[in-house]
CSV table of C-alpha atoms and ligand atoms in Angstrom, one decimal:
chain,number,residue,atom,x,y,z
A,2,UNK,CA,-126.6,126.1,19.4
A,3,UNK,CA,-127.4,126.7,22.6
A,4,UNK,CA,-129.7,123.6,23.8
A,5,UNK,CA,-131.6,124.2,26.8
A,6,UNK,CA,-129.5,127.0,28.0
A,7,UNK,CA,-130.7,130.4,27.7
A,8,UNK,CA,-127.6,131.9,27.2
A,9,UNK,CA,-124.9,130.9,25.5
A,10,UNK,CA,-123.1,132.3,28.6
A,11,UNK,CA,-125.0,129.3,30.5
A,12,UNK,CA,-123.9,126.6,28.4
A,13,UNK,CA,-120.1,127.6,28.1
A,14,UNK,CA,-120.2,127.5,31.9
A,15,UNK,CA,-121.6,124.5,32.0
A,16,UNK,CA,-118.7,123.0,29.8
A,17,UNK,CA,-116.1,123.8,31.8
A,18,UNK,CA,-115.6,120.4,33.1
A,19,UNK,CA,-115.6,118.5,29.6
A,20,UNK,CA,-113.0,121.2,28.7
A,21,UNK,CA,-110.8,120.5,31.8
A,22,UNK,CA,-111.2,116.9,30.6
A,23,UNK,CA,-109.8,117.2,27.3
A,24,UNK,CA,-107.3,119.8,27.9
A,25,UNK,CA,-105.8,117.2,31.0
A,26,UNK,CA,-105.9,114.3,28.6
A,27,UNK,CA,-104.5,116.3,25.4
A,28,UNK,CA,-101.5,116.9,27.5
A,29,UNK,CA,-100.6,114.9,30.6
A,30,UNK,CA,-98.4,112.1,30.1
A,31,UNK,CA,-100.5,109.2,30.9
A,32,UNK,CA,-97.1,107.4,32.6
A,33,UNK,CA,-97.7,109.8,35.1
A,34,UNK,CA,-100.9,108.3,36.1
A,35,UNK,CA,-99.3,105.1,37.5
A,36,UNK,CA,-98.7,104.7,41.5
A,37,UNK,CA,-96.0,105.8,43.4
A,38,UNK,CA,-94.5,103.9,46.6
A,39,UNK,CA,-93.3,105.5,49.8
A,40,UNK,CA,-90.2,104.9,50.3
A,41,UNK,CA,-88.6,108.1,52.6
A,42,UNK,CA,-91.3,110.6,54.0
A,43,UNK,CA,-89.6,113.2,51.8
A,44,UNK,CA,-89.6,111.3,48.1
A,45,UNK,CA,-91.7,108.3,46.9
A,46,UNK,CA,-90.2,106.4,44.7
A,47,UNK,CA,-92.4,105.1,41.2
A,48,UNK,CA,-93.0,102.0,40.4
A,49,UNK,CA,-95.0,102.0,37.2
A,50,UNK,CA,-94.6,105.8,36.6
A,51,UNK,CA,-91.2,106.5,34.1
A,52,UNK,CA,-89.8,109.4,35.5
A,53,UNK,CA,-87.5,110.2,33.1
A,54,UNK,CA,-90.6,111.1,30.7
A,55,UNK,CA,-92.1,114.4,31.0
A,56,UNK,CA,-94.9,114.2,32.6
A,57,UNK,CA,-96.5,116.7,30.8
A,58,UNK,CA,-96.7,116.7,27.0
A,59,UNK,CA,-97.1,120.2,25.0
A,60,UNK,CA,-94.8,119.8,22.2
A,61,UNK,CA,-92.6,123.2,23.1
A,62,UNK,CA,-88.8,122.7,22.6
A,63,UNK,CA,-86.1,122.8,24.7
A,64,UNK,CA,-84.5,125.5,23.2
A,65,UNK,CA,-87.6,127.4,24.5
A,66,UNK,CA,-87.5,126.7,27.8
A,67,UNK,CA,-84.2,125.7,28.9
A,68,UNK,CA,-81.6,127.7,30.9
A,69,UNK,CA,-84.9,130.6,31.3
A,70,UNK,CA,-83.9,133.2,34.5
A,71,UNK,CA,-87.6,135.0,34.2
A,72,UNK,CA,-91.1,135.0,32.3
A,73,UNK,CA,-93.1,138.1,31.1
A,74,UNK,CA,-96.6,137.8,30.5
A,75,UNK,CA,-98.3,140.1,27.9
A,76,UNK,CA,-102.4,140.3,28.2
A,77,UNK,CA,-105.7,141.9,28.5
A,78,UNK,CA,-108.8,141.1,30.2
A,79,UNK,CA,-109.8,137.9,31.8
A,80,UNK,CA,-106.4,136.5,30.1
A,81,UNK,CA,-104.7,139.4,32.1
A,82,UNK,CA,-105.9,137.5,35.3
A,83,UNK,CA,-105.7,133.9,34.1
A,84,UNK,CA,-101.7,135.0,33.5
A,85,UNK,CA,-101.9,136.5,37.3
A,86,UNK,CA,-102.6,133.1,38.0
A,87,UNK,CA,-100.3,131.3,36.5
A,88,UNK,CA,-97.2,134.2,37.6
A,89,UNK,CA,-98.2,132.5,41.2
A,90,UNK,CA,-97.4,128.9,39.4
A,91,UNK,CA,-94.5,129.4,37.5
A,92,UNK,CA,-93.0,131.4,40.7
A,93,UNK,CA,-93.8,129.0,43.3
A,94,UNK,CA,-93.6,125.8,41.6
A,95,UNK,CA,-90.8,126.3,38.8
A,96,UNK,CA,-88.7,129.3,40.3
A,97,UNK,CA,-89.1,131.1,37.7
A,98,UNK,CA,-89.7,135.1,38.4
A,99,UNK,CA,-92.5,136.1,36.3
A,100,UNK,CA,-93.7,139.7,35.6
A,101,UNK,CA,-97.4,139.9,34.6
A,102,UNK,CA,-98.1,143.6,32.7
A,103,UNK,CA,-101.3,144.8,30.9
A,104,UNK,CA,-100.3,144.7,27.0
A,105,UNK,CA,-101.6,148.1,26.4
A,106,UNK,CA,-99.3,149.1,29.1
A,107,UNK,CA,-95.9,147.0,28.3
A,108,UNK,CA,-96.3,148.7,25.0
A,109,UNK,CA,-95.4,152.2,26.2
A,110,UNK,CA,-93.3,151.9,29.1
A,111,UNK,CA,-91.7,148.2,27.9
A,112,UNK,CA,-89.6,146.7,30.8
A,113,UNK,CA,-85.4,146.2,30.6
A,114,UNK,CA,-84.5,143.5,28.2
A,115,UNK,CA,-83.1,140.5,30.3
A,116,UNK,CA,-81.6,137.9,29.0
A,117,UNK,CA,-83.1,133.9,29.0
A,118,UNK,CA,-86.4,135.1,28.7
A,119,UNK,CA,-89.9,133.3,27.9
A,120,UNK,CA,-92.6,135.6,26.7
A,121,UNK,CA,-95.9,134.8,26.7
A,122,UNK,CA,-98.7,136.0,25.1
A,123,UNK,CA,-101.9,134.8,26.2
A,124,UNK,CA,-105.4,135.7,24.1
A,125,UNK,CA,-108.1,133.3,24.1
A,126,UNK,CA,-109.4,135.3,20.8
A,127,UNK,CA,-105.3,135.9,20.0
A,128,UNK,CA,-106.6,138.5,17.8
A,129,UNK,CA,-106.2,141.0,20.7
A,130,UNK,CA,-104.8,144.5,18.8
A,131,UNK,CA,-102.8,145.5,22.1
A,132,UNK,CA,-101.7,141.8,23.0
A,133,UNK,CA,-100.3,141.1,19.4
A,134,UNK,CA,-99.0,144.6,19.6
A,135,UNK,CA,-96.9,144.5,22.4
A,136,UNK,CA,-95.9,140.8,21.4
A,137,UNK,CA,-94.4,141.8,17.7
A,138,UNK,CA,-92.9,145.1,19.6
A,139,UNK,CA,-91.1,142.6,22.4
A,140,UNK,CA,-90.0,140.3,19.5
A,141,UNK,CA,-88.3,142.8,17.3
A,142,UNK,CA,-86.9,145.0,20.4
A,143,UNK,CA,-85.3,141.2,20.9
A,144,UNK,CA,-83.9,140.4,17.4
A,145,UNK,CA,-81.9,143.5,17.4
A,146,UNK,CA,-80.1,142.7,20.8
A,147,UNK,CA,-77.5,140.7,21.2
A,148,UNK,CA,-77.7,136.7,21.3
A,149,UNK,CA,-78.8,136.1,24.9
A,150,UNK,CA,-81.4,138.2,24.6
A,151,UNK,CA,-82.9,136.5,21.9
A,152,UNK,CA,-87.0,136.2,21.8
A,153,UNK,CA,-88.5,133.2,22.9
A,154,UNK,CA,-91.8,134.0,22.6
A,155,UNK,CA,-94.9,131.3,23.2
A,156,UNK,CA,-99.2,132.3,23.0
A,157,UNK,CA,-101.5,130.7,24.9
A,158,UNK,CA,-104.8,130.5,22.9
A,159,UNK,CA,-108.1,128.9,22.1
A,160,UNK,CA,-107.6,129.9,18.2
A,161,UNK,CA,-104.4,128.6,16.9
A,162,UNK,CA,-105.3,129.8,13.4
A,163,UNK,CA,-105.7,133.4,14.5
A,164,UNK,CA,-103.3,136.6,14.5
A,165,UNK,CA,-101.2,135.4,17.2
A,166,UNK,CA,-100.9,132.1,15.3
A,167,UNK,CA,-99.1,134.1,12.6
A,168,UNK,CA,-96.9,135.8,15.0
A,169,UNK,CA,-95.8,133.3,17.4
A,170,UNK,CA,-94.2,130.0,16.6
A,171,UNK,CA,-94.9,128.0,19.7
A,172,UNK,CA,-98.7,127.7,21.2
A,173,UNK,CA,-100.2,125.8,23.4
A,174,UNK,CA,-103.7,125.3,22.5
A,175,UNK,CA,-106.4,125.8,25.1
A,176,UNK,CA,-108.9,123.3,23.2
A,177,UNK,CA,-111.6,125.1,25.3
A,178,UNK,CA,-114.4,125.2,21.5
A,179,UNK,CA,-115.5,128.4,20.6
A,180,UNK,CA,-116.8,130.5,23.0
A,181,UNK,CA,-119.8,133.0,22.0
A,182,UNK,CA,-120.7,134.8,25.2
A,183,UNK,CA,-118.6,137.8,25.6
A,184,UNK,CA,-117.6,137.0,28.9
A,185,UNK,CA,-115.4,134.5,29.0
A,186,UNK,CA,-115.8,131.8,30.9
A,187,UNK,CA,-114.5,128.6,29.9
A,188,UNK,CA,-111.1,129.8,27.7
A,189,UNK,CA,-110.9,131.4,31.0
A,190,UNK,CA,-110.4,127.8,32.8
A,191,UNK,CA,-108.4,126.5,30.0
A,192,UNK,CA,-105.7,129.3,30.1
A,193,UNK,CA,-105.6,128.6,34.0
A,194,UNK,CA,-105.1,124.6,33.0
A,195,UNK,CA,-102.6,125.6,30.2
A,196,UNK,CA,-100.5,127.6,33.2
A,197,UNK,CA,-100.9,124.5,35.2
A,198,UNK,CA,-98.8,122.2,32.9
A,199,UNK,CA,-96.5,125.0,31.9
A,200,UNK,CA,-95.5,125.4,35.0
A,201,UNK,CA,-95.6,121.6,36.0
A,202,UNK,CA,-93.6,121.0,32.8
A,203,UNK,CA,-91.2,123.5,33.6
A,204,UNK,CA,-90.6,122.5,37.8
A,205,UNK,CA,-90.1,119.2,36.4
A,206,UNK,CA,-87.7,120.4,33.5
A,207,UNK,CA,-85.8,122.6,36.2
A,208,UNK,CA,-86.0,119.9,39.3
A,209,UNK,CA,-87.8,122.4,41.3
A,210,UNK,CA,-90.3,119.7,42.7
A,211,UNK,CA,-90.1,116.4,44.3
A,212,UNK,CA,-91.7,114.1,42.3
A,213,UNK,CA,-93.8,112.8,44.5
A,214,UNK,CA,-95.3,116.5,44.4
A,215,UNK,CA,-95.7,116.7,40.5
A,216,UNK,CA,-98.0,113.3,40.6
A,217,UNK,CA,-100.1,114.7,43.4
A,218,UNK,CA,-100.8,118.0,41.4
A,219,UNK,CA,-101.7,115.8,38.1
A,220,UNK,CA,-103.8,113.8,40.7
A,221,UNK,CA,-105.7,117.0,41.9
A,222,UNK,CA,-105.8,118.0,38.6
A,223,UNK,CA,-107.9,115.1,36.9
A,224,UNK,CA,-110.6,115.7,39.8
A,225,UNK,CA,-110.7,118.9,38.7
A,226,UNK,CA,-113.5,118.2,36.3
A,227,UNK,CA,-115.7,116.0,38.6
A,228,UNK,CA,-115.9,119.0,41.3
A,229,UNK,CA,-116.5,121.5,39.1
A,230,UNK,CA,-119.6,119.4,37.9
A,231,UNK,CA,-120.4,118.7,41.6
A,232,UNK,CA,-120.4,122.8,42.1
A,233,UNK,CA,-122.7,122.9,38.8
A,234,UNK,CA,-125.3,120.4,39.8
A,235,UNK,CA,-125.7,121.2,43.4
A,236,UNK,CA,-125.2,125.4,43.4
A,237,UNK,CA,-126.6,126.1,40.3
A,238,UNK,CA,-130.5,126.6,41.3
A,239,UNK,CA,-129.3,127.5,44.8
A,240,UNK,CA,-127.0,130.4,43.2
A,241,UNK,CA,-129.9,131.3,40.5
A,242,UNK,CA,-132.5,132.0,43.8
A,243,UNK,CA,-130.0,133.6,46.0
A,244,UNK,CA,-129.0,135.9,43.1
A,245,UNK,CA,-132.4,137.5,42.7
A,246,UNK,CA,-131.8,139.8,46.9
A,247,UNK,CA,-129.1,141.5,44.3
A,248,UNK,CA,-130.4,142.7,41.1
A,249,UNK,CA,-131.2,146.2,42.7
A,250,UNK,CA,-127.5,146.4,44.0
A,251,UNK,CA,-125.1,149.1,42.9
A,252,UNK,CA,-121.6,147.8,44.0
A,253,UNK,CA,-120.0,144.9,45.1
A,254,UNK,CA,-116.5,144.3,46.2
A,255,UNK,CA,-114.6,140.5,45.7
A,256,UNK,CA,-111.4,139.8,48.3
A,257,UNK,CA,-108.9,137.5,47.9
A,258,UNK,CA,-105.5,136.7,48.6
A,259,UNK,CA,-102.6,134.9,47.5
A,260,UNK,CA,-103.3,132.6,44.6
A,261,UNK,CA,-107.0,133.7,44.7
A,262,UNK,CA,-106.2,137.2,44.6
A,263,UNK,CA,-107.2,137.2,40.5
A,264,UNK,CA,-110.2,135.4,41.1
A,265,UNK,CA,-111.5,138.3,42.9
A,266,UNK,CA,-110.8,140.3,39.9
A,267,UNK,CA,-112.3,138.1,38.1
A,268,UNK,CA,-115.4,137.3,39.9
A,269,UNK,CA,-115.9,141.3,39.9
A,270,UNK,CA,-115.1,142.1,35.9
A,271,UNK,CA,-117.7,138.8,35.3
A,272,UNK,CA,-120.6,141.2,37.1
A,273,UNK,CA,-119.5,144.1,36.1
A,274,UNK,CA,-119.3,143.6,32.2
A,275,UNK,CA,-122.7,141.7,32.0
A,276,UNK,CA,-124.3,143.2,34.8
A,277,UNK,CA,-123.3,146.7,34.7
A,278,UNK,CA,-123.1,146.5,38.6
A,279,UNK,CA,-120.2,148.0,39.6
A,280,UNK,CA,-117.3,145.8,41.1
A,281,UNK,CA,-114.3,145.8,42.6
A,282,UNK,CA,-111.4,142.8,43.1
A,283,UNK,CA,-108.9,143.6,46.0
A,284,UNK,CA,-106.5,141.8,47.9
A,285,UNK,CA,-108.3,141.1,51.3
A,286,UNK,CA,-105.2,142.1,52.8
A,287,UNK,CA,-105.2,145.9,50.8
A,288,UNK,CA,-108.9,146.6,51.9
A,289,UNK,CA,-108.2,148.5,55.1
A,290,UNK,CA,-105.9,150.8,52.9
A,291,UNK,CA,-108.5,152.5,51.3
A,292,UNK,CA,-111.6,150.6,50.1
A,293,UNK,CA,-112.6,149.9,53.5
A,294,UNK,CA,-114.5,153.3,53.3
A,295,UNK,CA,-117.2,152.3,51.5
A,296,UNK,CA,-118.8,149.3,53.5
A,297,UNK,CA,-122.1,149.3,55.0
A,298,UNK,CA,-124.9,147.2,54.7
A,299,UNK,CA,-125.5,147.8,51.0
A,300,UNK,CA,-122.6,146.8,49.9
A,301,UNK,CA,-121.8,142.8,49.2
A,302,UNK,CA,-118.8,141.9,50.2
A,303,UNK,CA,-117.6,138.6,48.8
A,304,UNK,CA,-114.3,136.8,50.1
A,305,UNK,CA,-112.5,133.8,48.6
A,306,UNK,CA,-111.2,131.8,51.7
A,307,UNK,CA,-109.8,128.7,50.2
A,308,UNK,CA,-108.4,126.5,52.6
A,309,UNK,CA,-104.8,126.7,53.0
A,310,UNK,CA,-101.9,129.1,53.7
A,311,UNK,CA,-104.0,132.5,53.4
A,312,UNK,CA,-107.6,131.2,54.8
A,313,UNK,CA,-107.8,132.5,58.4
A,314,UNK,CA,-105.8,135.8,56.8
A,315,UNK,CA,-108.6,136.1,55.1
A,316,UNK,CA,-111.3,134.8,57.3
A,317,UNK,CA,-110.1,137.7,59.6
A,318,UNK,CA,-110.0,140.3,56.7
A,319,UNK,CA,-114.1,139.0,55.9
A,320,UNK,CA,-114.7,139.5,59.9
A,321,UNK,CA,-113.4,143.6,59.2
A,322,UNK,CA,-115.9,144.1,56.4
A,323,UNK,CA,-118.5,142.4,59.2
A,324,UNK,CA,-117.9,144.7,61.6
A,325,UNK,CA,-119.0,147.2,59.0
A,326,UNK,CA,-122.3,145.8,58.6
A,327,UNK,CA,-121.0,144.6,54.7
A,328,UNK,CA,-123.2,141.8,53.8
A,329,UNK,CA,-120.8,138.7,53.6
A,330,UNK,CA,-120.5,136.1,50.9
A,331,UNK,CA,-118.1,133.6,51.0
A,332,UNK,CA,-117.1,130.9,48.7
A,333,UNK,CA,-115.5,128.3,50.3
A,334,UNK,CA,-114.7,124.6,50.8
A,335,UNK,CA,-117.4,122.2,52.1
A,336,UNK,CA,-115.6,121.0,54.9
A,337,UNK,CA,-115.3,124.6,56.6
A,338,UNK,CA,-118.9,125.1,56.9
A,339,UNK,CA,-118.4,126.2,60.4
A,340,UNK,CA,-117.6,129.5,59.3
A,341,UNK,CA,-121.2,129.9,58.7
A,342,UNK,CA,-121.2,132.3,61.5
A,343,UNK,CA,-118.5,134.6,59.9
A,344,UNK,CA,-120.1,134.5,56.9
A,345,UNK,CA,-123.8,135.5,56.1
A,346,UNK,CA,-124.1,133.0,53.4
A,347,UNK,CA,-121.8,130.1,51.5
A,348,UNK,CA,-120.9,129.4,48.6
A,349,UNK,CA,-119.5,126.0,49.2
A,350,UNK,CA,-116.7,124.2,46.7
A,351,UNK,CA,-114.9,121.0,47.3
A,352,UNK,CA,-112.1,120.8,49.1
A,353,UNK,CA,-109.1,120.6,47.2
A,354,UNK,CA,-105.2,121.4,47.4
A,355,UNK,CA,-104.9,125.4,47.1
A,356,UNK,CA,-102.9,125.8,44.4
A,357,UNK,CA,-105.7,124.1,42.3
A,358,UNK,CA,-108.6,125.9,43.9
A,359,UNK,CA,-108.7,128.7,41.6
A,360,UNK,CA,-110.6,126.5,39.3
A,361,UNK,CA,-113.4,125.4,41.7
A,362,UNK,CA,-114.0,129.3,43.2
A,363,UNK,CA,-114.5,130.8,40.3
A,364,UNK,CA,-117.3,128.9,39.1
A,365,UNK,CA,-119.7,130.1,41.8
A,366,UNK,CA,-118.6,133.5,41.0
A,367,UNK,CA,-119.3,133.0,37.2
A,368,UNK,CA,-122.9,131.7,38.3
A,369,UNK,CA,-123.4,134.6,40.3
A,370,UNK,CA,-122.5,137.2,37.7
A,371,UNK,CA,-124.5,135.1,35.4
A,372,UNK,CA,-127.3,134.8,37.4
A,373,UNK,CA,-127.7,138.7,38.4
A,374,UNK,CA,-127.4,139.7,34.7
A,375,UNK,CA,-129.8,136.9,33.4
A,376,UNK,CA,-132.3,138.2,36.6
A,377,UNK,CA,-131.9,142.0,35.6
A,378,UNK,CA,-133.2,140.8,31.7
A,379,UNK,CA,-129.6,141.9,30.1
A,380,UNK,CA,-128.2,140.9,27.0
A,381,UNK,CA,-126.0,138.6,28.8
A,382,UNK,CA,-124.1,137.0,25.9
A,383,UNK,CA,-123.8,140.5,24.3
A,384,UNK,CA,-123.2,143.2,26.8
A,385,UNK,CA,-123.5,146.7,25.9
A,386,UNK,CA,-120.3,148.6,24.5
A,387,UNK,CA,-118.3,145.4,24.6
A,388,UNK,CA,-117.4,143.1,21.6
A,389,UNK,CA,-115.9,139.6,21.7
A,390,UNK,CA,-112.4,140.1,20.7
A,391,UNK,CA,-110.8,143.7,20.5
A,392,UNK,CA,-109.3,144.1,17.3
A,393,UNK,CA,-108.3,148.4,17.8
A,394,UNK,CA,-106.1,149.6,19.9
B,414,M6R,O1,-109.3,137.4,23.3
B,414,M6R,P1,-108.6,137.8,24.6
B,414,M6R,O2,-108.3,136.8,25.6
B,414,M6R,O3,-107.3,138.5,24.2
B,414,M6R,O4,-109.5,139.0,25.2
B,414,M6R,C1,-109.1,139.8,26.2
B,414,M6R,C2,-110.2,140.6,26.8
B,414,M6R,O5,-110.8,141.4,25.8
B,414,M6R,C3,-111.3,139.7,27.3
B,414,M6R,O6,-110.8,138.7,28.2
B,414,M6R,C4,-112.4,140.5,28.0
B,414,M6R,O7,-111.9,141.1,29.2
B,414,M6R,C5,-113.6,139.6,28.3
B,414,M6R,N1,-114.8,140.1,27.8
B,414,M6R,C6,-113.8,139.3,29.8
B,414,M6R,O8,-114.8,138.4,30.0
């Protein structure tokens, strides 16, 4: 049912926070919730949080995930960059190198076997042909080497009882509902969340992390679902009108960097598979190397300039594409509206920490695709040539 949405597309957007909700509450330890005390400027010490409790609860085994020296992701799509996400968690937060490859890819040029490995599959449908493919291929390739080689393979999905189900014996569950639009929009958060605690679980499994860092991520995490509500209340009609100077665009190009690289990918595979506009995601850093070429004015150029390590990188990149009379979109955090005069128009988000803003900058970018589609009278929930889970290779 779709309510008062007219799209199903619509209303899965618009869930996104009540799926954050549950998927935070399904799975973080809620010790972890207590106060901590300063003590040194480096550590604070708990006194109601047990620290000797995970703080994060997804049932998967130590035998899983101890003694791991790297982490493969298999995927396609949107999980492709939700798992290009979460390489940039597990890397930076647990230590863990991770190796992120197409599945249709990994199963014709597979990469060395290496020991104390996790594998992860991660379909929201897990009925993906190529992702179950090169899952099955990367578990038997591992039963017939020697011990330390042994798979340790774990899905990420929104349908435990599908095909990957079968195939893998430790999930974590996105618990995002079903979704119907063919873009997806909301299994898309949830696999982003599920990389969250995975990696969260893991840093605190492997002692990468002070802990006074772990409860401030599970603090920024359960805002999460109150910002992205903020973004959908107060954006949504503004996004709608703004959307409407676009529908006779032909291309578009997203930039980001660092941990909002993906998001740019995914902000331009949302427009192009429901808007048939076509779209490009670079690294803002990559655009002079080639894609630089083919700004001018009727091109949108949209840049993702969270604040924090990358944002005047980026800010600088958006003032190149400027130069070239581009047409400049940026989604960014409230508090930097001063770049108003960099940029010809904002998408504001709340501020938050930027290793969680992922979350928040894709949802103007979801609005956006949504809107143009919806504007250009498109069969938004069921986009030509596409279907909702890819069963053939
Ligand atoms: O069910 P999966 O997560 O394995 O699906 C993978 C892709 O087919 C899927 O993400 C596709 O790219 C979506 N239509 C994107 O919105």
């Amino acid at each position: 049912e779709k309510h008062s949405f007219k799209h199903f597309m619509l209303k899965e957007i618009h869930e996104q926070p009540g799926v954050v909700r549950d998927c935070l509450q399904a799975y973080i330890n809620s010790n972890w919730d207590g106060e901590f005390e300063a003590q040194t400027p480096d550590e604070l010490h708990p006194i109601s949080v047990d620290i000797n409790q995970s703080p994060i609860e997804l049932g998967l085994s130590d035998e899983l995930l101890e003694n791991l020296e790297q982490v493969q992701i298999l995927a396609c799509g949107t999980s492709w960059h939700a798992s290009l996400v979460g390489k940039y968690l597990l890397e930076q937060l647990a230590d863990l190198p991770t190796t992120v490859q197409y599945a249709s890819e990994a199963r014709y040029a597979p990469s060395p076997l290496r020991p104390n490995t996790l594998t992860i599959g991660v379909t929201q449908s897990g009925e993906t042909a190529d992702t179950l493919a090169a899952l099955s291929m990367e578990q038997q390739r591992r039963l017939n080497a020697p011990k330390q080689f042994k798979p340790r393979l774990l899905g990420i999905t929104n349908r435990p009882e599908s095909s990957l189900g079968q195939l893998v014996p430790n999930l974590i569950n996105t618990r995002a509902g079903i979704e119907i639009g063919v873009a997806a929009t909301k299994t898309f958060t949830a696999q982003v969340i599920a990389f969250y605690l995975l990696a969260i679980d893991l840093a605190w499994r492997r002692k990468t992390l002070p802990n006074s860092r772990v409860q401030e991520l599970i603090k920024g995490l359960r805002k999460l679902p109150s910002q992205i509500e903020l973004i959908l209340n107060t954006q949504g009609t503004k996004i709608e009108e703004f959307s409407h100077q676009f529908t006779d665009t032909r291309d578009f190009i997203f930039l980001g960097r660092g941990i909002n690289f993906p998001i740019a990918l995914e902000g331009a595979l949302k427009l192009k598979e429901i808007s048939y506009i076509h779209a490009e995601g670079y690294p803002a850093g990559e655009m002079k190397h080639g894609p630089i070429a083919l700004l001018d004015k009727e091109v949108p150029v949209v840049a993702i300039a969270m604040p924090g390590s990358v944002y005047e990188k980026v800010i600088s990149n958006a003032q190149e594409a400027r130069a070239r009379d581009a047409h400049l979109i940026g989604v960014t955090a409230k508090e930097t509206l001063e770049e108003s005069d960099v940029f010809d128009e904002i998408l504001p988000v709340p501020f938050v920490d930027e290793l969680l803003s992922p979350i928040l900058a894709v949802i103007p970018l979801q609005l956006l695709a949504y809107y143009i589609a919806a504007r250009r009278g498109l069969d938004v929930d069921q986009p030509r040539n596409l279907a909702k889970s890819v069963t053939v290779e």
